[in-house]
XYZ file of C-alpha atoms in Angstrom:
748
model
C 6.807 65.924 10.380
C 8.006 69.209 8.934
C 9.741 69.273 5.583
C 10.195 65.816 4.087
C 12.349 65.476 0.991
C 13.653 62.496 -0.938
C 17.276 62.689 -2.041
C 19.313 60.377 -4.283
C 22.946 59.420 -4.652
C 24.545 56.671 -6.696
C 27.367 54.312 -7.626
C 28.245 54.416 -11.327
C 30.489 51.947 -13.144
C 32.170 54.561 -15.333
C 35.031 53.906 -17.748
C 37.776 56.371 -18.619
C 37.051 58.118 -21.957
C 33.824 56.147 -22.553
C 31.803 59.310 -23.199
C 28.886 57.409 -24.753
C 28.641 54.766 -22.038
C 29.284 57.198 -19.202
C 26.554 59.509 -20.502
C 24.058 56.637 -20.688
C 24.793 55.622 -17.114
C 24.487 59.198 -15.859
C 21.101 59.575 -17.554
C 19.931 56.188 -16.269
C 20.852 57.165 -12.710
C 18.848 60.374 -13.098
C 15.898 58.409 -14.462
C 15.995 56.031 -11.486
C 16.332 58.928 -9.025
C 13.280 60.663 -10.502
C 11.324 57.411 -10.462
C 12.019 57.183 -6.732
C 10.658 60.701 -6.231
C 14.020 62.344 -5.543
C 14.365 66.121 -5.716
C 18.180 66.033 -5.892
C 20.552 63.580 -7.597
C 24.299 63.469 -6.861
C 26.818 61.613 -9.052
C 30.475 60.541 -8.696
C 33.536 62.722 -9.226
C 34.392 63.362 -12.892
C 31.574 61.024 -13.913
C 31.301 62.325 -17.469
C 34.897 61.435 -18.336
C 35.545 58.722 -15.766
C 38.030 59.389 -12.987
C 41.122 57.506 -14.182
C 42.054 59.363 -17.383
C 45.543 60.168 -16.109
C 47.371 62.229 -18.766
C 44.295 62.330 -21.009
C 43.203 65.150 -18.681
C 45.927 67.192 -20.382
C 44.205 66.917 -23.768
C 41.874 69.544 -25.157
C 39.584 66.866 -26.596
C 38.725 65.702 -23.075
C 37.294 69.108 -22.161
C 35.521 69.498 -25.512
C 33.831 66.104 -25.310
C 32.865 66.740 -21.684
C 30.905 69.836 -22.670
C 29.347 68.003 -25.620
C 28.254 65.164 -23.351
C 26.922 67.551 -20.704
C 24.886 69.362 -23.359
C 23.145 66.114 -24.280
C 22.513 65.259 -20.632
C 20.960 68.558 -19.607
C 18.813 68.617 -22.769
C 17.548 65.071 -22.222
C 13.875 64.737 -21.328
C 14.664 62.424 -18.396
C 16.893 65.083 -16.828
C 14.282 67.758 -16.133
C 12.516 68.766 -12.899
C 15.278 67.476 -10.645
C 18.317 69.283 -9.219
C 21.466 67.654 -10.624
C 25.039 67.580 -9.329
C 27.284 66.307 -12.179
C 31.073 65.957 -12.285
C 33.437 66.892 -15.139
C 36.687 68.783 -15.835
C 36.430 72.480 -16.747
C 39.062 74.878 -18.081
C 38.674 78.464 -16.816
C 41.063 81.204 -17.953
C 43.313 78.460 -19.382
C 43.540 76.676 -16.022
C 42.084 73.184 -15.550
C 39.751 72.496 -12.614
C 38.013 69.385 -11.294
C 34.423 70.616 -11.097
C 30.844 69.962 -10.113
C 28.165 71.299 -12.460
C 24.887 72.122 -10.706
C 21.992 72.012 -13.166
C 18.238 72.490 -13.037
C 15.866 72.404 -16.013
C 18.398 73.120 -18.779
C 20.084 75.854 -16.751
C 23.570 75.696 -15.226
C 23.304 77.251 -11.788
C 26.915 76.927 -10.656
C 30.290 75.490 -11.604
C 31.948 74.528 -8.346
C 35.709 73.760 -8.635
C 37.461 71.433 -6.212
C 39.318 73.242 -3.418
C 41.674 70.506 -2.174
C 43.222 68.016 -4.575
C 44.170 64.412 -3.811
C 47.868 64.057 -4.459
C 49.269 61.073 -2.578
C 49.252 57.300 -2.916
C 47.609 56.490 -6.242
C 46.345 60.036 -6.743
C 48.035 62.634 -8.976
C 45.360 65.332 -9.294
C 47.908 68.154 -9.033
C 49.441 66.863 -12.270
C 46.211 67.655 -14.143
C 44.234 70.177 -12.097
C 44.698 73.285 -9.970
C 42.835 73.923 -6.696
C 40.344 76.752 -6.819
C 41.827 80.171 -6.044
C 40.232 80.996 -2.699
C 37.575 80.102 -0.181
C 34.195 81.712 -1.019
C 35.565 83.339 -4.164
C 33.159 83.455 -7.134
C 33.889 84.595 -10.692
C 32.080 84.504 -14.022
C 32.532 81.653 -16.480
C 31.781 82.155 -20.161
C 30.047 79.073 -21.507
C 30.962 77.338 -24.782
C 28.501 77.870 -27.612
C 27.295 74.275 -27.559
C 25.983 74.848 -24.019
C 24.564 78.275 -24.812
C 22.420 76.677 -27.526
C 20.824 74.456 -24.895
C 20.615 76.766 -21.887
C 20.351 80.212 -23.469
C 23.053 81.335 -21.014
C 26.279 83.097 -21.945
C 27.935 83.042 -18.550
C 27.406 81.418 -15.149
C 29.025 81.672 -11.701
C 32.160 79.604 -11.069
C 33.634 79.263 -7.607
C 33.017 78.356 -3.993
C 29.312 79.115 -3.669
C 26.168 77.298 -2.495
C 22.696 76.682 -3.930
C 19.753 78.270 -2.139
C 16.348 76.695 -2.758
C 13.041 78.026 -1.421
C 13.230 75.703 1.568
C 16.890 74.776 2.133
C 20.498 75.243 1.056
C 22.862 72.823 -0.721
C 26.674 72.895 -0.723
C 29.302 70.773 -2.483
C 32.275 69.033 -0.914
C 34.330 66.940 -3.343
C 36.157 63.774 -2.244
C 39.504 64.926 -0.771
C 37.896 67.944 0.909
C 36.217 65.584 3.364
C 39.642 64.230 4.392
C 41.115 67.704 4.924
C 42.130 68.914 8.382
C 41.802 72.714 8.166
C 38.351 73.593 9.491
C 38.470 77.250 10.501
C 38.221 79.139 7.208
C 35.044 81.035 7.980
C 35.925 84.233 6.189
C 36.987 85.164 2.690
C 40.485 83.722 2.882
C 43.163 83.253 0.302
C 45.151 80.091 0.991
C 48.091 78.447 -0.731
C 47.157 75.546 -2.984
C 48.468 73.061 -0.438
C 46.376 74.390 2.448
C 43.647 71.887 3.331
C 40.116 72.555 4.563
C 36.799 70.808 5.121
C 34.081 73.030 3.593
C 31.195 71.380 5.457
C 32.209 73.262 8.635
C 31.919 76.859 7.360
C 29.020 75.832 5.135
C 27.098 74.445 8.090
C 27.659 77.647 10.064
C 26.233 79.595 7.135
C 23.052 77.528 7.103
C 23.827 74.912 4.458
C 21.721 71.881 5.363
C 22.543 69.416 2.564
C 26.102 68.499 1.646
C 26.978 66.590 -1.495
C 30.259 64.702 -1.790
C 31.149 63.327 -5.203
C 34.080 60.971 -4.972
C 36.508 58.867 -6.994
C 37.659 56.778 -4.053
C 39.310 53.430 -4.767
C 39.177 50.252 -2.741
C 41.912 49.457 -0.291
C 41.662 46.932 2.491
C 40.422 48.689 5.643
C 39.921 52.088 3.915
C 36.103 52.229 3.931
C 36.085 52.424 7.730
C 37.912 55.761 7.576
C 35.523 57.115 4.964
C 32.338 56.344 6.872
C 33.808 57.550 10.166
C 34.639 60.933 8.609
C 31.184 61.339 7.072
C 29.410 60.402 10.287
C 31.689 62.697 12.275
C 31.060 65.583 9.868
C 27.304 65.474 10.419
C 27.572 64.606 14.115
C 29.656 67.725 14.613
C 27.948 70.110 12.222
C 24.531 68.575 11.739
C 23.123 68.163 8.264
C 22.351 65.717 5.484
C 25.356 64.220 3.674
C 25.042 62.545 0.267
C 28.119 60.567 -0.782
C 28.443 59.303 -4.375
C 31.279 57.200 -5.756
C 32.445 55.457 -8.862
C 32.255 51.652 -8.743
C 34.339 49.196 -10.724
C 37.572 49.381 -12.716
C 37.807 52.198 -15.215
C 40.883 51.145 -17.173
C 43.703 51.168 -14.642
C 44.859 49.254 -11.555
C 42.255 50.694 -9.185
C 38.856 49.352 -8.177
C 36.461 52.092 -7.086
C 34.369 50.537 -4.359
C 31.104 52.444 -4.456
C 29.458 52.474 -1.018
C 27.349 55.525 -1.802
C 25.428 56.592 1.264
C 23.114 59.135 2.835
C 23.789 60.257 6.414
C 21.809 62.679 8.565
C 23.091 63.997 11.886
C 25.550 61.117 12.181
C 22.996 58.421 11.336
C 23.294 56.320 8.169
C 19.885 56.050 6.499
C 20.855 54.612 3.099
C 23.824 52.643 1.782
C 24.760 51.270 -1.628
C 26.861 48.208 -2.318
C 30.629 48.213 -2.087
C 31.064 45.584 -4.844
C 28.507 44.853 -7.531
C 28.028 43.659 -11.105
C 25.485 46.430 -11.754
C 26.550 49.441 -13.804
C 24.090 51.822 -12.147
C 22.995 51.715 -8.525
C 20.858 54.516 -7.094
C 20.001 54.772 -3.408
C 17.485 57.198 -1.958
C 16.345 58.298 1.459
C 13.505 60.432 2.703
C 14.747 62.920 5.286
C 13.186 65.700 7.314
C 14.882 69.087 7.027
C 13.451 69.982 10.427
C 15.600 67.250 11.977
C 18.680 69.190 10.877
C 17.367 72.447 12.261
C 16.465 70.863 15.555
C 19.876 69.165 15.804
C 21.655 72.482 15.268
C 19.569 74.353 17.810
C 22.302 74.921 20.392
C 23.779 78.123 21.818
C 27.392 77.102 21.213
C 26.743 76.613 17.508
C 24.874 79.911 17.305
C 27.823 81.761 18.839
C 30.140 80.302 16.210
C 27.704 80.958 13.383
C 27.417 84.671 14.185
C 31.104 85.158 13.365
C 31.019 83.319 10.033
C 31.004 85.240 6.785
C 28.375 84.258 4.216
C 28.808 82.209 1.087
C 27.628 83.581 -2.225
C 24.206 82.003 -2.735
C 22.831 80.991 -6.112
C 19.057 81.115 -5.864
C 16.826 78.611 -7.620
C 13.071 78.887 -7.374
C 12.263 75.327 -6.328
C 11.486 73.540 -3.101
C 13.198 70.250 -2.343
C 10.494 69.302 0.123
C 6.797 68.868 -0.488
C 4.209 71.258 0.826
C 3.294 70.042 4.303
C -0.382 70.139 3.380
C 0.235 67.619 0.608
C 2.312 65.175 2.645
C 0.789 61.863 3.659
C 1.057 61.845 7.478
C 1.692 58.090 7.312
C 4.905 58.650 5.334
C 7.919 59.193 7.554
C 11.616 59.744 7.251
C 13.944 56.842 6.465
C 15.089 54.891 9.511
C 18.687 54.530 10.586
C 20.438 51.419 9.256
C 23.545 49.574 10.368
C 26.422 50.229 7.991
C 27.814 47.040 6.452
C 31.587 46.636 6.246
C 33.792 44.042 4.613
C 36.371 43.448 7.346
C 39.657 41.620 6.571
C 39.888 38.372 8.478
C 36.136 38.025 8.732
C 33.810 36.153 6.415
C 32.698 39.410 4.843
C 36.082 40.330 3.445
C 36.205 37.216 1.346
C 32.651 37.816 0.178
C 33.602 41.336 -0.791
C 36.762 40.275 -2.567
C 34.835 37.634 -4.459
C 32.287 40.128 -5.717
C 35.072 42.516 -6.595
C 37.013 39.919 -8.518
C 33.897 38.808 -10.326
C 33.616 42.383 -11.525
C 37.274 42.455 -12.491
C 37.422 39.236 -14.465
C 34.012 38.726 -16.082
C 33.975 42.186 -17.683
C 35.489 41.762 -21.095
C 35.074 43.468 -24.418
C 33.081 46.577 -23.726
C 33.453 47.259 -20.021
C 36.106 48.107 -17.393
C 39.462 46.299 -17.449
C 39.292 46.196 -21.224
C 42.528 48.182 -21.289
C 44.142 45.249 -19.501
C 42.621 42.799 -21.939
C 44.025 44.786 -24.829
C 47.513 43.709 -23.809
C 46.813 40.254 -25.234
C 45.037 41.312 -28.388
C 41.765 42.605 -29.681
C 39.262 42.778 -26.853
C 36.490 41.075 -28.717
C 38.626 37.964 -29.123
C 39.258 37.184 -25.458
C 38.169 33.578 -24.946
C 38.677 33.038 -21.229
C 41.509 32.572 -18.771
C 44.639 30.443 -18.397
C 46.283 29.848 -15.024
C 49.477 27.900 -14.262
C 48.322 25.878 -11.229
C 51.280 24.854 -9.070
C 49.512 23.142 -6.187
C 50.532 25.983 -3.843
C 48.321 28.441 -2.022
C 48.954 31.455 -4.290
C 47.770 29.903 -7.554
C 45.057 28.177 -5.512
C 43.810 31.582 -4.378
C 43.707 32.845 -7.963
C 41.796 29.736 -9.028
C 39.295 30.106 -6.187
C 38.767 33.751 -7.151
C 37.841 32.610 -10.659
C 35.592 29.938 -9.139
C 33.911 32.614 -7.033
C 33.460 34.695 -10.171
C 31.741 31.733 -11.819
C 29.454 31.376 -8.801
C 28.444 35.030 -8.917
C 27.928 34.943 -12.668
C 25.807 31.817 -12.310
C 23.715 33.511 -9.620
C 23.273 36.660 -11.723
C 22.180 34.670 -14.777
C 19.673 32.647 -12.779
C 18.352 35.798 -11.116
C 17.861 37.373 -14.539
C 18.020 41.055 -13.547
C 21.339 41.882 -15.232
C 21.342 40.711 -18.886
C 24.792 42.199 -19.492
C 26.373 39.385 -17.447
C 24.889 36.702 -19.698
C 25.888 38.642 -22.810
C 29.473 38.860 -21.559
C 29.579 35.157 -20.762
C 28.203 34.117 -24.154
C 30.769 36.301 -25.917
C 33.713 34.961 -23.880
C 32.520 31.368 -24.297
C 32.370 31.796 -28.075
C 28.595 31.473 -28.305
C 26.344 33.465 -30.616
C 24.301 36.296 -29.122
C 21.082 34.300 -29.612
C 22.568 31.064 -28.234
C 20.244 29.015 -26.045
C 23.117 27.627 -23.979
C 22.757 28.403 -20.301
C 25.189 27.168 -17.649
C 23.922 24.477 -15.268
C 26.236 25.526 -12.439
C 29.495 27.422 -11.745
C 31.551 24.405 -12.840
C 29.813 24.461 -16.213
C 30.902 28.074 -16.653
C 34.478 27.246 -15.653
C 34.631 24.336 -18.081
C 34.014 26.768 -20.934
C 36.221 29.723 -19.987
C 38.799 28.652 -17.368
C 41.918 26.629 -18.214
C 44.541 25.439 -15.729
C 47.791 23.526 -16.117
C 50.237 21.815 -13.800
C 53.653 22.130 -15.443
C 55.842 19.793 -13.412
C 59.334 18.339 -13.373
C 59.714 14.606 -12.767
C 62.440 15.047 -10.139
C 61.606 18.459 -8.667
C 57.806 18.241 -8.398
C 56.100 16.302 -5.652
C 53.151 13.958 -5.995
C 51.335 16.089 -3.394
C 51.395 19.357 -5.365
C 50.481 17.529 -8.574
C 47.503 15.879 -6.861
C 46.332 19.104 -5.227
C 46.385 20.941 -8.559
C 44.507 18.095 -10.293
C 41.898 17.835 -7.525
C 41.334 21.585 -7.370
C 40.834 21.743 -11.135
C 38.247 18.976 -10.865
C 36.366 20.646 -7.993
C 36.110 24.036 -9.681
C 35.451 22.573 -13.144
C 38.412 23.998 -15.058
C 39.798 22.452 -18.235
C 42.945 21.068 -16.619
C 46.236 19.923 -18.161
C 48.866 17.877 -16.321
C 52.263 17.507 -17.983
C 56.013 17.666 -17.345
C 58.420 20.128 -18.918
C 61.632 18.073 -18.482
C 62.199 17.662 -22.223
C 62.027 21.406 -22.819
C 64.321 22.185 -19.870
C 66.788 19.524 -21.009
C 66.813 20.979 -24.512
C 67.731 24.431 -23.188
C 70.483 23.000 -20.982
C 71.810 20.995 -23.928
C 71.881 24.150 -26.020
C 73.902 25.914 -23.322
C 76.369 23.025 -23.208
C 76.670 22.911 -27.002
C 77.380 26.640 -27.225
C 79.666 27.058 -24.189
C 80.910 23.596 -23.317
C 79.637 24.174 -19.776
C 76.912 22.044 -18.183
C 75.163 23.762 -15.248
C 74.440 21.597 -12.200
C 72.347 21.921 -9.077
C 74.335 22.811 -5.972
C 73.504 19.482 -4.334
C 75.169 17.747 -7.287
C 78.370 19.799 -7.130
C 77.229 22.924 -8.944
C 77.773 26.527 -7.893
C 75.184 28.880 -6.414
C 75.083 30.654 -9.773
C 74.368 27.505 -11.788
C 71.873 26.356 -9.151
C 69.901 29.597 -9.529
C 70.199 29.524 -13.327
C 68.637 26.042 -13.481
C 65.720 27.240 -11.332
C 65.202 30.308 -13.497
C 65.217 28.219 -16.692
C 62.261 26.209 -15.384
C 60.402 29.283 -14.155
C 60.806 31.211 -17.406
C 59.936 28.263 -19.615
C 56.675 27.910 -17.714
C 55.829 31.497 -18.661
C 56.584 30.797 -22.343
C 54.507 27.622 -22.263
C 51.654 29.396 -20.473
C 51.362 31.914 -23.302
C 51.618 29.197 -25.937
C 48.754 27.207 -24.438
C 46.762 30.391 -23.818
C 46.915 31.136 -27.513
C 46.282 27.638 -28.839
C 43.912 25.933 -26.376
C 40.721 27.577 -27.706
C 41.576 26.202 -31.167
C 42.520 22.814 -29.720
C 39.110 22.677 -28.028
C 37.253 23.432 -31.258
C 36.413 27.110 -30.819
C 35.321 28.398 -34.205
C 35.521 32.087 -33.377
C 38.894 33.826 -33.015
C 40.069 34.056 -29.440
C 42.940 33.499 -27.037
C 43.082 33.223 -23.265
C 44.042 35.874 -20.742
C 47.017 34.613 -18.695
C 46.617 35.073 -14.945
C 49.516 35.469 -12.512
C 49.816 34.429 -8.868
C 52.593 36.391 -7.129
C 51.462 37.914 -3.826
C 52.438 41.356 -2.563
C 54.964 40.029 -0.029
C 56.939 38.124 -2.658
C 57.001 41.210 -4.884
C 58.245 43.316 -1.980
C 61.092 40.887 -1.227
C 61.737 40.173 -4.907
C 61.201 36.450 -4.353
C 60.221 35.754 -7.930
C 61.977 35.223 -11.223
C 61.727 38.087 -13.657
C 59.600 36.888 -16.603
C 58.456 33.683 -14.949
C 54.834 32.792 -14.208
C 54.590 35.975 -12.160
C 54.613 37.625 -15.610
C 51.071 37.495 -16.924
C 48.364 39.754 -18.297
C 46.705 40.407 -14.938
C 47.547 39.263 -11.419
C 44.406 38.954 -9.253
C 46.418 38.614 -6.012
C 49.310 40.944 -6.801
C 48.440 43.424 -4.063
C 47.195 40.968 -1.427
C 49.368 39.686 1.402
C 50.019 36.029 2.128
C 48.206 36.467 5.444
C 45.026 37.771 3.820
C 45.193 35.061 1.150
C 45.225 32.371 3.841
C 42.225 33.988 5.525
C 40.451 34.048 2.195
C 41.147 30.363 1.495
C 40.020 29.373 4.996
C 36.756 31.253 4.485
C 36.201 29.899 0.971
C 36.759 26.321 2.134
C 33.826 26.631 4.519
C 31.614 28.932 2.443
C 31.931 26.858 -0.747
C 32.086 23.483 0.993
C 35.533 22.752 -0.433
C 37.451 20.796 2.267
C 40.248 20.285 -0.254
C 41.361 23.883 0.377
C 42.568 23.002 3.869
C 45.365 20.939 2.313
C 46.680 24.088 0.619
C 46.718 25.888 3.982
C 48.563 23.021 5.655
C 51.197 22.568 2.926
C 54.520 24.408 3.442
C 55.094 26.968 0.650
C 57.666 25.719 -1.865
C 58.742 26.698 -5.372
C 59.783 23.105 -6.238
C 62.570 24.300 -8.509
C 65.255 22.061 -7.002
C 65.347 18.241 -6.882
C 63.483 16.633 -3.974
C 65.549 14.121 -1.981
C 64.962 12.068 1.149
C 66.402 14.833 3.326
C 65.698 17.994 1.290
C 62.603 19.797 0.060
C 62.881 23.396 -1.049
C 61.137 25.879 1.276
C 60.113 29.431 0.344
C 60.649 30.907 3.789
C 64.050 29.242 4.153
C 65.097 30.527 0.726
C 63.879 34.039 1.541
C 65.559 34.109 4.955
C 62.397 35.566 6.467
C 58.799 34.579 7.111
C 55.743 35.915 5.297
C 54.523 37.456 8.554
C 57.821 39.315 8.878
C 57.515 40.502 5.281
C 54.110 42.032 6.017
C 55.634 43.927 8.931
C 58.594 45.143 6.861
C 56.234 46.217 4.099
C 54.053 48.324 6.369
C 56.998 49.953 8.113
C 58.674 50.789 4.786
C 55.623 52.151 2.947
C 52.873 53.038 5.405
C 55.123 54.291 8.236
C 57.667 55.649 5.721
C 60.749 54.296 7.469
C 64.246 53.658 6.157
C 66.686 51.117 7.621
C 67.506 53.090 10.779
C 63.908 54.079 11.478
C 62.695 50.536 10.876
C 65.299 49.115 13.246
C 64.285 51.604 15.952
C 60.639 50.696 15.496
C 61.320 46.952 15.569
C 63.272 47.306 18.812
C 59.934 48.026 20.480
C 58.001 45.460 18.434
C 60.436 42.540 18.708
C 62.576 43.598 21.657
C 61.018 41.001 23.953
C 62.038 38.180 21.568
C 65.282 39.261 19.894
C 68.428 41.181 20.735
C 69.066 44.574 19.065
C 71.813 42.883 17.020
C 69.437 40.182 15.754
C 66.841 42.790 14.847
C 69.529 44.713 12.980
C 70.521 41.614 11.035
C 66.905 40.973 10.044
C 66.406 44.608 9.044
C 69.604 44.614 7.015
C 68.659 41.357 5.303
C 65.304 42.763 4.238
C 66.763 45.959 2.794
C 69.478 43.989 1.004
C 66.981 41.789 -0.837
C 64.539 44.650 -1.358
C 67.213 46.868 -2.970
C 68.802 44.259 -5.259
C 65.383 43.057 -6.474
C 63.596 46.390 -6.827
C 64.219 46.362 -10.603
C 61.702 43.506 -10.871
C 58.906 45.931 -9.968
C 59.450 47.849 -13.209
C 57.901 44.918 -15.077
C 55.464 43.714 -12.431
C 52.199 42.340 -13.811
C 49.266 44.750 -13.378
C 47.170 43.985 -10.320
C 44.275 45.838 -8.779
C 45.433 47.931 -5.828
C 44.375 46.458 -2.488
C 47.163 46.789 0.083
C 48.676 49.929 1.610
C 52.219 48.595 1.370
C 52.025 47.478 -2.268
C 55.416 47.931 -4.003
C 53.768 48.557 -7.399
C 56.271 50.655 -9.330
C 53.730 51.910 -11.872
C 52.427 54.822 -9.820
C 51.751 53.882 -6.195
C 55.242 53.211 -4.825
C 57.570 55.572 -6.659
C 61.152 54.542 -5.867
C 64.453 54.075 -7.706
C 65.041 50.638 -9.164
C 68.825 50.921 -8.746
C 69.989 51.348 -5.152
C 73.363 51.984 -3.527
C 74.190 50.263 -0.253
C 72.525 51.621 2.895
C 75.943 51.715 4.629
C 75.410 55.158 6.133
C 72.300 53.986 7.987
C 73.912 50.656 8.899
C 76.887 52.369 10.523
C 74.536 54.473 12.641
C 72.733 51.325 13.842
C 76.041 49.608 14.565
C 77.264 52.596 16.630
C 74.017 52.569 18.602
C 74.299 48.834 19.303
C 77.928 49.238 20.365
C 76.929 51.984 22.784
C 74.440 49.558 24.377
C 77.257 47.309 25.510
C 76.321 43.738 26.337
C 72.617 44.567 26.048
C 73.082 45.156 22.335
C 73.764 41.497 21.579
C 71.970 39.753 24.422
C 68.542 38.237 23.986
C 66.094 39.267 26.728
C 65.331 36.690 29.374
C 62.306 34.552 28.534
C 62.619 35.408 24.825
C 61.716 31.860 23.799
C 58.401 32.129 25.630
C 57.548 35.370 23.846
C 58.167 34.084 20.331
């Protein structure tokens, strides 16, 4: 054993603009890191403000309050005798930067601005910040007076520099910089703002042994795999110790930051935090040997590269991260390698992960993340639970099971007793006093107090099967369930139409037009939304709640239906929050299959087996409405269209070309063209519905969320130009353009 040191990183459940709460969680993470004997603590990106401020980063108050909060942190007694890496925005020469503040014992050692900004998908950092001017460039930053009072410093270095301790060297790499592809900037190089780089490469060649990465990385199905692969690859290639910190939870917008802080040395994971958790602060530590890094890097090829690298500016601090070898207990060794734990879609773990995530999303109420969503239905303190229209189909079933899973996790946390905030939240939502002695017996007891469901049927259109499934599911999960028909309300609206216009709309099967048939379906769908909000507001009073409070209305439209536009604008897809709004039908089925086994709920299999139907038209002996028939495409096809449109960035012609290779063994080029054209027709005429889509946490790469992830027009012309090109190509194919391949039926 040579130079053992204990290092700490963390997940923090920060909330945008919650300067008081964010500061408390930062200080608590430092306290826990020191208690574990850590010499260095790394926190998430922009942890003082929270990551998701959006245009609040354009306000001067944000920068002022950041410095005020930092002053209190670095002056705090718990924040001494440990090297700190803290994230906040900084304005230098009237330009805003996303920065790391390196602090030791009431002294700011370095302000390190971010070099590469995240600016795709959900990220808009270039809207608020500017990348730092150049690789290895360092300038002077004049500190505000509130900091000078604490540190006694007037100015400190700002720029791309590293921290040199007595026994090692530490460098910062912030979030997006890990994902960058440019890795050969060894010298003092000025690059355009868009030029990417991965600083750990030149840093490693200049002797930096410890890399910190402070991130604001949100959850997306299958994304964590990429993150861990890049971190392991970075230290496999360059050697070194990599500390990754991340925000965890929802900080006021549609994203869930999925934690997974970790410590990696030479490609080996030695510590990992949770991906989903109800805890606000989670600190992980590892004891590592600096000599392992030096031994790993002891190769001639690396030495030949290192001799050509130009040095970083080093900020010296007179501390050692490792203990004196004479004082080290020889029985204490470095942390062992662990197996990294993933939540993989389609496996049991993904459902477990989603359940924990949704517990975080929905149980947090008045004073924690997602409160900005709760504010849409009134004062946060007065939220009294949840209301869900339960149709008997798999989508609303999935939402209900998510709430059931939340109740299970809350019940477990209360019984475990190590997170009192969960009980406090539950008592508040349930309308109990803070000193109430009520404790839930089981998850169903929790649901009976805070979860309300309703089957809103039509005597002719609704089947006995869907009504029974909704009733039975409500009983199994313990919700306060209502079962009623809305025929009288629908009839009243139709009668009003007839009285005003003299026209009585009819279903198509009874001699009506396609227009009147659709209008009658939309009347039902929209009335259910109106009734949902009425019951959400009144049910707490009906049930005898003495405190003010209304229910949060939950939606159940999946990502595929939003993509196709297979929903009525302002129907039950319109709600306060949609737990499944960015999850595909395929993943929902996997989730329900897993939950049926994990929760011992055999009833859920009946939801899997039932054909999806809106039940908005009368059921007859020879007709039952079918979602996939109405849509003209299957849910599996919709998932494929969605990925090709968004992830592969293809228009009609490009999608058709791609599908020729995917479906060419089953369909003719003409049939593939017709399917492609059908999708783009429905997508374009229904895109306007995404302007009012209910907020949902981001989970799927092909989400059509119009708020900020999928920025498209909502009024489209025809794609005739692309269609004519496809038609010319098919015509040039001759008979092969319209002929199905032999054996196509076997390949379907």
